[in-house]
PDB file of C-alpha atoms in Angstrom:
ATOM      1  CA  UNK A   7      51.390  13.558  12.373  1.00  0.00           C
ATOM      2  CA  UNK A   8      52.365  17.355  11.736  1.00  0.00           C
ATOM      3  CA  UNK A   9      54.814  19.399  13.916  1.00  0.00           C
ATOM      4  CA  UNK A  10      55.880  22.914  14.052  1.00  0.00           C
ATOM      5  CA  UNK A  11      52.501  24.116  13.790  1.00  0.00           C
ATOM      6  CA  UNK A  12      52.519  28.351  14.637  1.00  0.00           C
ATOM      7  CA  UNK A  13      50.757  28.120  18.344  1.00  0.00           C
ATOM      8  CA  UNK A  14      50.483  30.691  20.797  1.00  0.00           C
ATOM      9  CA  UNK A  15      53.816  30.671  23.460  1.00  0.00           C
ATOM     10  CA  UNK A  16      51.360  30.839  26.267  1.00  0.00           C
ATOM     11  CA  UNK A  17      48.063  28.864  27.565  1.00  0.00           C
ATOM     12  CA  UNK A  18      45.442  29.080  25.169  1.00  0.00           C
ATOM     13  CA  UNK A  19      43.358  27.123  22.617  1.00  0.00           C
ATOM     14  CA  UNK A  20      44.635  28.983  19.032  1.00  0.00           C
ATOM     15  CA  UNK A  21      46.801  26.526  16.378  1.00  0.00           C
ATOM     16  CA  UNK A  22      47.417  27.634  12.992  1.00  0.00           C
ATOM     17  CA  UNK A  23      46.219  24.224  11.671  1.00  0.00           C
ATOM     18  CA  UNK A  24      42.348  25.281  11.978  1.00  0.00           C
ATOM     19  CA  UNK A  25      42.957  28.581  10.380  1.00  0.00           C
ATOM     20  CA  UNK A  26      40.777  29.010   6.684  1.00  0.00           C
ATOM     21  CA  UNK A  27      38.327  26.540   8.375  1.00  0.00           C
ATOM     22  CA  UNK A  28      34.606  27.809   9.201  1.00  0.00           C
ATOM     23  CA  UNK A  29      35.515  31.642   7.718  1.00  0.00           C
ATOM     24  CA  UNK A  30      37.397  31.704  10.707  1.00  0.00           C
ATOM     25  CA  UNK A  31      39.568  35.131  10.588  1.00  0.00           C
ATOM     26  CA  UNK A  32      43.048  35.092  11.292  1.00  0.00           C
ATOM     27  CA  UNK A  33      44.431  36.560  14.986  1.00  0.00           C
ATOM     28  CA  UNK A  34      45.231  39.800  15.454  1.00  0.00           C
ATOM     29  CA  UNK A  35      49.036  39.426  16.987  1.00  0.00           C
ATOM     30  CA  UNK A  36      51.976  37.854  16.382  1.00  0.00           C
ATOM     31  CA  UNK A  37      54.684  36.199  18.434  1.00  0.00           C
ATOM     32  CA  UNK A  38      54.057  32.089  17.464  1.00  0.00           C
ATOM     33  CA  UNK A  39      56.302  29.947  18.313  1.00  0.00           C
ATOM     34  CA  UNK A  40      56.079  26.290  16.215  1.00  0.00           C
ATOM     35  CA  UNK A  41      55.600  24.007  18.944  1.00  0.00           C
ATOM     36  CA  UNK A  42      52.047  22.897  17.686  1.00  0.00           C
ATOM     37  CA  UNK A  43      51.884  19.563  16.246  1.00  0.00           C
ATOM     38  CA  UNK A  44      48.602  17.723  14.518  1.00  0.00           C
ATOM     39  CA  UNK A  45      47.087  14.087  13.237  1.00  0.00           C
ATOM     40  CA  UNK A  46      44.548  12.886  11.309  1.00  0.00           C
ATOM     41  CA  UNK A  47      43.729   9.298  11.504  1.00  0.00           C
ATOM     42  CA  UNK A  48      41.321   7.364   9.230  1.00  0.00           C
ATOM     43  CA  UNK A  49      40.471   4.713   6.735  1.00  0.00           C
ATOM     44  CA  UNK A  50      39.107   5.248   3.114  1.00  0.00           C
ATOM     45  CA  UNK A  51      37.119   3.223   0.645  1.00  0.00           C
ATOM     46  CA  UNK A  52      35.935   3.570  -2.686  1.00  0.00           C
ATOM     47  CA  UNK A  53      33.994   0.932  -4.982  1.00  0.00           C
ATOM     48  CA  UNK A  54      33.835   1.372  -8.597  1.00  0.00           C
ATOM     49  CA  UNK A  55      31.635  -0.166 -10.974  1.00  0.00           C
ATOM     50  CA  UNK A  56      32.327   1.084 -14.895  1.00  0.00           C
ATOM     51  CA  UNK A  57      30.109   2.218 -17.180  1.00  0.00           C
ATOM     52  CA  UNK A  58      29.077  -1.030 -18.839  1.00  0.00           C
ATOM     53  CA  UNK A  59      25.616  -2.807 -20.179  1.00  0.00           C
ATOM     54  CA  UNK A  60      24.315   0.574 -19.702  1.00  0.00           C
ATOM     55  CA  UNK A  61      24.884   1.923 -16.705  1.00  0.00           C
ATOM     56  CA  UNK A  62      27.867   3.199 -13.928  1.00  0.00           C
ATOM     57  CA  UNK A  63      28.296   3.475 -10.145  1.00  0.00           C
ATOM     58  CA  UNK A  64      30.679   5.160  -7.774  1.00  0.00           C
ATOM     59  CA  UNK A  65      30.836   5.323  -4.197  1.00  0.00           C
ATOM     60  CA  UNK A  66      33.782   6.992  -1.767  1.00  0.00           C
ATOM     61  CA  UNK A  67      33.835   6.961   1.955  1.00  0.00           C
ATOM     62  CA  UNK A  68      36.729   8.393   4.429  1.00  0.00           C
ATOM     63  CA  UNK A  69      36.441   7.637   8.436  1.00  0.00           C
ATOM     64  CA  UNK A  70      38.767   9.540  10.153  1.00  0.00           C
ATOM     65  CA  UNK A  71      39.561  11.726  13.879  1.00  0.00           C
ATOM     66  CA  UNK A  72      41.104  15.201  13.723  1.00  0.00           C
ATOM     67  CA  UNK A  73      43.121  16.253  16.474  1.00  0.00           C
ATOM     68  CA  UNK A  74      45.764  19.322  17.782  1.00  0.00           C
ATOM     69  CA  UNK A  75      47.605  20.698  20.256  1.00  0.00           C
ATOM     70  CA  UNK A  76      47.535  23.968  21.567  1.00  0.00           C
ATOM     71  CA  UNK A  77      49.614  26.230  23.852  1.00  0.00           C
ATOM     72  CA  UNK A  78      48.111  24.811  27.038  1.00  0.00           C
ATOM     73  CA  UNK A  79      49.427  21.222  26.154  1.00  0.00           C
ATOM     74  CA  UNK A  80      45.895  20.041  25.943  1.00  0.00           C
ATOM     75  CA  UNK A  81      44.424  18.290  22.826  1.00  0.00           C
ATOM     76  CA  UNK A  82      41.378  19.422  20.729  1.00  0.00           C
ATOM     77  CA  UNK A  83      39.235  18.400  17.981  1.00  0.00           C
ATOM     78  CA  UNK A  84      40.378  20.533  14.845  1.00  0.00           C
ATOM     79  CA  UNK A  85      38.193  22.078  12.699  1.00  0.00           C
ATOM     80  CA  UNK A  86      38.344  19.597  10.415  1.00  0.00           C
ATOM     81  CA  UNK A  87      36.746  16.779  12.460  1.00  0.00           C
ATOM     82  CA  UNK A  88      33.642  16.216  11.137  1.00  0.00           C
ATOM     83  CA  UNK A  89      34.232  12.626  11.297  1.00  0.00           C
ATOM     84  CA  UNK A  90      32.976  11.199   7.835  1.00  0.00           C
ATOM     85  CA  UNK A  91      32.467  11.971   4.111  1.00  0.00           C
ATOM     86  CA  UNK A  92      30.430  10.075   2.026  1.00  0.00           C
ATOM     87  CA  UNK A  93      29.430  10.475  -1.431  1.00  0.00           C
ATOM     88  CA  UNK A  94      27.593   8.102  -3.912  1.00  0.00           C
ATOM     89  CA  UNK A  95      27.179   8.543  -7.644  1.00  0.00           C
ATOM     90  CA  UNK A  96      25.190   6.466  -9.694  1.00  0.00           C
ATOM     91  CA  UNK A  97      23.921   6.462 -14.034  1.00  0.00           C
ATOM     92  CA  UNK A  98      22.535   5.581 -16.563  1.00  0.00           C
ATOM     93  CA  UNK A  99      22.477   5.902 -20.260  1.00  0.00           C
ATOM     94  CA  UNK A 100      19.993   4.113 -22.663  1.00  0.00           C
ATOM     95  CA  UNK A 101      20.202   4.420 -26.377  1.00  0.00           C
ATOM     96  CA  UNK A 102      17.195   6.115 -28.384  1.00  0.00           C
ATOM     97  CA  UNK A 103      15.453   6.306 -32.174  1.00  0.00           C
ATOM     98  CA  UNK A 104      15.612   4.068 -34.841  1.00  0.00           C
ATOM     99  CA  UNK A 105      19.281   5.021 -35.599  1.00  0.00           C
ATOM    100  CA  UNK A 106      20.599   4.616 -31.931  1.00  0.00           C
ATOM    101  CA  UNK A 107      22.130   7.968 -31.992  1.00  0.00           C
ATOM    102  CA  UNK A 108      20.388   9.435 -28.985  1.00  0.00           C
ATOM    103  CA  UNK A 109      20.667   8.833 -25.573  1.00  0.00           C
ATOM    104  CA  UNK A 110      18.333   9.422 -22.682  1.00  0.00           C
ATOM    105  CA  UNK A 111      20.213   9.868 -19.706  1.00  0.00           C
ATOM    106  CA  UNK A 112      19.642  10.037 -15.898  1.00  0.00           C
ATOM    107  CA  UNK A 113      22.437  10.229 -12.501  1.00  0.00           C
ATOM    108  CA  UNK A 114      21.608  10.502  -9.075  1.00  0.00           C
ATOM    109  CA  UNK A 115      24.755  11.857  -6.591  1.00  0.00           C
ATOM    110  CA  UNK A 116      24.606  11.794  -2.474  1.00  0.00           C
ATOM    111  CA  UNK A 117      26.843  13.377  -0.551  1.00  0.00           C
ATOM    112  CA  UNK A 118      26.981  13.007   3.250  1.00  0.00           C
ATOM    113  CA  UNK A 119      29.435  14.847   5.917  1.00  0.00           C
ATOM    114  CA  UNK A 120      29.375  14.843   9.387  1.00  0.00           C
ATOM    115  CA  UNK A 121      28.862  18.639  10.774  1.00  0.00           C
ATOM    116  CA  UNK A 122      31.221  21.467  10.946  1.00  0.00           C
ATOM    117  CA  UNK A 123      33.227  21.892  14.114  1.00  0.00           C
ATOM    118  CA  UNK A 124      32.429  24.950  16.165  1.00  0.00           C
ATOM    119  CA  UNK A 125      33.809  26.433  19.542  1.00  0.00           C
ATOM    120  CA  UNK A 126      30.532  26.963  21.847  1.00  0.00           C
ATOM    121  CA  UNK A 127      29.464  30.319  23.226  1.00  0.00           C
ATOM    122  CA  UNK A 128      28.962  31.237  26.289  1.00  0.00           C
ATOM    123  CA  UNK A 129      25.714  33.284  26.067  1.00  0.00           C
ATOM    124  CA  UNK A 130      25.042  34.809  29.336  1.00  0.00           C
ATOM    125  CA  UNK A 131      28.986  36.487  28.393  1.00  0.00           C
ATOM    126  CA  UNK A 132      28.430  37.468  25.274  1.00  0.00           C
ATOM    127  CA  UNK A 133      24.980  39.386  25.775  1.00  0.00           C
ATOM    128  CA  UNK A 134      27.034  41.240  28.759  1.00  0.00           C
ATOM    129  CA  UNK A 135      29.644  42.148  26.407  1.00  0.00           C
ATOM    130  CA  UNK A 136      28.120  43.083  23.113  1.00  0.00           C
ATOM    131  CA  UNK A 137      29.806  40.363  20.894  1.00  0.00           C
ATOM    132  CA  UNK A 138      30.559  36.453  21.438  1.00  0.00           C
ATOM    133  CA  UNK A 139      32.568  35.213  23.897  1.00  0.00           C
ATOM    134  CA  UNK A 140      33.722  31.706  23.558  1.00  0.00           C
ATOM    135  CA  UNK A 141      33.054  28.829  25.644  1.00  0.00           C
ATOM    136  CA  UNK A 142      37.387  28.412  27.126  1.00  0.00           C
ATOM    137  CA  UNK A 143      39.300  25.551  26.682  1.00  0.00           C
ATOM    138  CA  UNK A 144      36.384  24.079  24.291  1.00  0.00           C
ATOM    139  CA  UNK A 145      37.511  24.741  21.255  1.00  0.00           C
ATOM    140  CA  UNK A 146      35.457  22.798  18.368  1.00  0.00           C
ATOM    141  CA  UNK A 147      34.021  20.739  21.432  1.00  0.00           C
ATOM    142  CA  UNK A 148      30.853  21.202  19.252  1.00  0.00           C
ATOM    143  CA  UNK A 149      29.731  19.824  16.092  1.00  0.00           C
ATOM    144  CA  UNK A 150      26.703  21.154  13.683  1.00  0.00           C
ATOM    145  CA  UNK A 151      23.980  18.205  12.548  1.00  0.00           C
ATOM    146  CA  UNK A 152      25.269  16.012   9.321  1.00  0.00           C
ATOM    147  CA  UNK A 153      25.549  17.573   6.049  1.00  0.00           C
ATOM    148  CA  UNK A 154      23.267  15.934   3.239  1.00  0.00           C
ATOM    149  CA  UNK A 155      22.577  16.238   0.115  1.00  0.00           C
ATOM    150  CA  UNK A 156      20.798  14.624  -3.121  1.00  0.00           C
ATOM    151  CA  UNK A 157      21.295  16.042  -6.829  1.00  0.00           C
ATOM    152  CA  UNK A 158      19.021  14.614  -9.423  1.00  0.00           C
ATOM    153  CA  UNK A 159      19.898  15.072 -13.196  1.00  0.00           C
ATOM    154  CA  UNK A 160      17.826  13.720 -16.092  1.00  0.00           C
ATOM    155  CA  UNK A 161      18.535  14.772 -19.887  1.00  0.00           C
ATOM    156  CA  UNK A 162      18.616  13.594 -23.473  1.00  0.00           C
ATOM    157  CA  UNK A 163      21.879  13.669 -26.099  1.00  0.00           C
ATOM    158  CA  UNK A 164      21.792  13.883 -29.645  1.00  0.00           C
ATOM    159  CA  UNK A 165      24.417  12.860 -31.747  1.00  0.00           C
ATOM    160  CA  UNK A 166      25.304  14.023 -35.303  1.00  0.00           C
ATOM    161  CA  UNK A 167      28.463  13.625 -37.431  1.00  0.00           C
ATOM    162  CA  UNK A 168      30.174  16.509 -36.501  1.00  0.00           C
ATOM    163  CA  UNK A 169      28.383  17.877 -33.561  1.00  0.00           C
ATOM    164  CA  UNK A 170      25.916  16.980 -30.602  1.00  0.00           C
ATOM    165  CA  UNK A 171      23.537  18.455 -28.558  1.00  0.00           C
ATOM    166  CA  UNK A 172      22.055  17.903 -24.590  1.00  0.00           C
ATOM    167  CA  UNK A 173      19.531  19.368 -22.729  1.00  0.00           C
ATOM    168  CA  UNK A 174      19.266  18.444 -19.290  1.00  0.00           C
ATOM    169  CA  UNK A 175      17.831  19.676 -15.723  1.00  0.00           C
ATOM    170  CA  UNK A 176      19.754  19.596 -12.300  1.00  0.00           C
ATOM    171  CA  UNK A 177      17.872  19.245  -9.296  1.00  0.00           C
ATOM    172  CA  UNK A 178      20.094  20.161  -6.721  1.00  0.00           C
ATOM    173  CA  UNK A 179      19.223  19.235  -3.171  1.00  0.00           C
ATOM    174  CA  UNK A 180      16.307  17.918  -4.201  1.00  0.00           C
ATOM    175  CA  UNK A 181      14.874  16.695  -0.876  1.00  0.00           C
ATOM    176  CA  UNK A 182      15.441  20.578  -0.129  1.00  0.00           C
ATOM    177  CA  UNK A 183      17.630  19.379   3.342  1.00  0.00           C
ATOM    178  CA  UNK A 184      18.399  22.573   5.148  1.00  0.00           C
ATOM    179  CA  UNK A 185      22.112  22.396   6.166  1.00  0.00           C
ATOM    180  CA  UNK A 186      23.694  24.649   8.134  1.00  0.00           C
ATOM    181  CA  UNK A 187      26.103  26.706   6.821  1.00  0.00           C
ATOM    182  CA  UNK A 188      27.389  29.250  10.356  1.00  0.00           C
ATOM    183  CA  UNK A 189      25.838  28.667  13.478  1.00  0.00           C
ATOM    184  CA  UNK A 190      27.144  32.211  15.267  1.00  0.00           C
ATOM    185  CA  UNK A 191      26.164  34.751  17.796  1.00  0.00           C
ATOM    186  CA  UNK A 192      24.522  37.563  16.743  1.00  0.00           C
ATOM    187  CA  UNK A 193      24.790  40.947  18.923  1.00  0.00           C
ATOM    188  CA  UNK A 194      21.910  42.720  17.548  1.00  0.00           C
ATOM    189  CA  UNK A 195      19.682  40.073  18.675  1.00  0.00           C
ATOM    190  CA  UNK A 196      21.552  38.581  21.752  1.00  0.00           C
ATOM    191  CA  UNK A 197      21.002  35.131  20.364  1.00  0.00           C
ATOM    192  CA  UNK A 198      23.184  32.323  18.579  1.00  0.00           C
ATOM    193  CA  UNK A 199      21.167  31.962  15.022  1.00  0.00           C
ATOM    194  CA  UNK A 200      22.136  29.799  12.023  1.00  0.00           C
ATOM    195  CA  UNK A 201      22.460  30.183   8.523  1.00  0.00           C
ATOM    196  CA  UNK A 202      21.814  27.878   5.928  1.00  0.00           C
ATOM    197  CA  UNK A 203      22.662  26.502   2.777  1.00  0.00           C
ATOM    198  CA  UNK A 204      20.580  26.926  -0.273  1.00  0.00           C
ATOM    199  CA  UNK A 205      18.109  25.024  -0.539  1.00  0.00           C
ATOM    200  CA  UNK A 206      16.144  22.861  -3.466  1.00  0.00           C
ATOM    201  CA  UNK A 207      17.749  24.842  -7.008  1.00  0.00           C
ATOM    202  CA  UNK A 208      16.831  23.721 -10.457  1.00  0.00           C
ATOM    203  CA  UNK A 209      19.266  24.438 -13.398  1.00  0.00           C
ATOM    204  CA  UNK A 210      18.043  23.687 -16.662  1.00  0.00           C
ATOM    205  CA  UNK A 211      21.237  23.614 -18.870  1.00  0.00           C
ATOM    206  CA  UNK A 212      21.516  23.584 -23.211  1.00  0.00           C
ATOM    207  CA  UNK A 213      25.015  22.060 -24.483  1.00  0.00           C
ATOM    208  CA  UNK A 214      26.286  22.075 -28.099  1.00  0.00           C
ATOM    209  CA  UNK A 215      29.385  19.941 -28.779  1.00  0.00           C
ATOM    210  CA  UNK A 216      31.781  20.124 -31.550  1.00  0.00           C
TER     211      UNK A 216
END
């Protein structure tokens, strides 16, 4: 639990504890007053398997509700309440050539996050007035679809006395999963659009070290 959050000293839906949170851009005024408060409840696990007889594993996971209170006594979902995080790591490494001084190497990572938090907008208001007009007393009351993503990485390492060498490729987002990065409302075309992350990206890499 957090307390004297900066929230506004009449009715309203702002708290200080969602700002940096969805580019959100700080308020225009000032006269807070620290009667906010916040909690974040949850669980976390994480399994661990070392890298041994060739090969590693990872995984982290973190459950958890994120919740304020605002001017008008009510409480919200913060900005921050996407509900889970998920990632997954796992390797492998498998010795090469007659001198078993290379290694041919692979890792696969997955990350998964429930969506960004957004305050609704009312449409029908915000094509009247030129620019978006939230949804009141719902802030973050929405949420954007899960966040996923797969990263693929295969390479080879060569090792000398003093130095070695690895080439390698990334795939990032392999499956190419289109996750949304703003979901906002756009006055030139009088609709709410979304933007996206990128998408499938290779990155071939060269490494020398000494």
């Amino acid at each position: 639990m957090a307390d004297n959050i900066p929230i506004d000293p009449y009715a309203s839906t702002f708290s200080a504890v969602n700002l940096g949170a969805n580019f959100q851009r700080p308020p225009d005024r000032v006269g807070f007053v620290n009667n906010g408060t916040a909690e974040t409840r949850g669980v976390e696990l994480t399994l661990e398997k070392a890298f041994v007889d060739t090969w590693y594993g990872l995984v982290t996971a973190s459950l958890f509700e994120s919740t304020y209170t605002a001017g008008d006594g009510r409480q919200y979902n913060s900005a921050y309440n996407n509900g889970y995080v998920i990632n997954a790591l796992a390797g492998v490494e498998l010795p090469v050539g007659k001198a078993r001084n290379a290694q041919v190497f692979g890792d696969v990572r997955v990350a998964l996050a429930g969506g960004f938090r957004y305050t609704p907008t009312d449409l029908a208001a915000s094509q009247a007035a030129g620019y978006a007009v939230e949804v009141p007393q719902s802030a973050f009351s929405e949420q954007a679809p899960g966040y996923v993503r797969i990263d693929l990485k295969l390479g080879i390492r060569q090792n000398y006395r003093r130095w070695s060498q690895e080439l390698s490729i990334q795939l990032q987002n392999i499956s190419d999963q289109q996750n949304v990065f703003t979901r906002q409302y756009n006055p030139r075309t009088g609709q709410i659009t979304d933007r996206y992350q990128l998408g499938f990206f290779p990155v071939p890499q060269y490494k020398i070290y000494f």
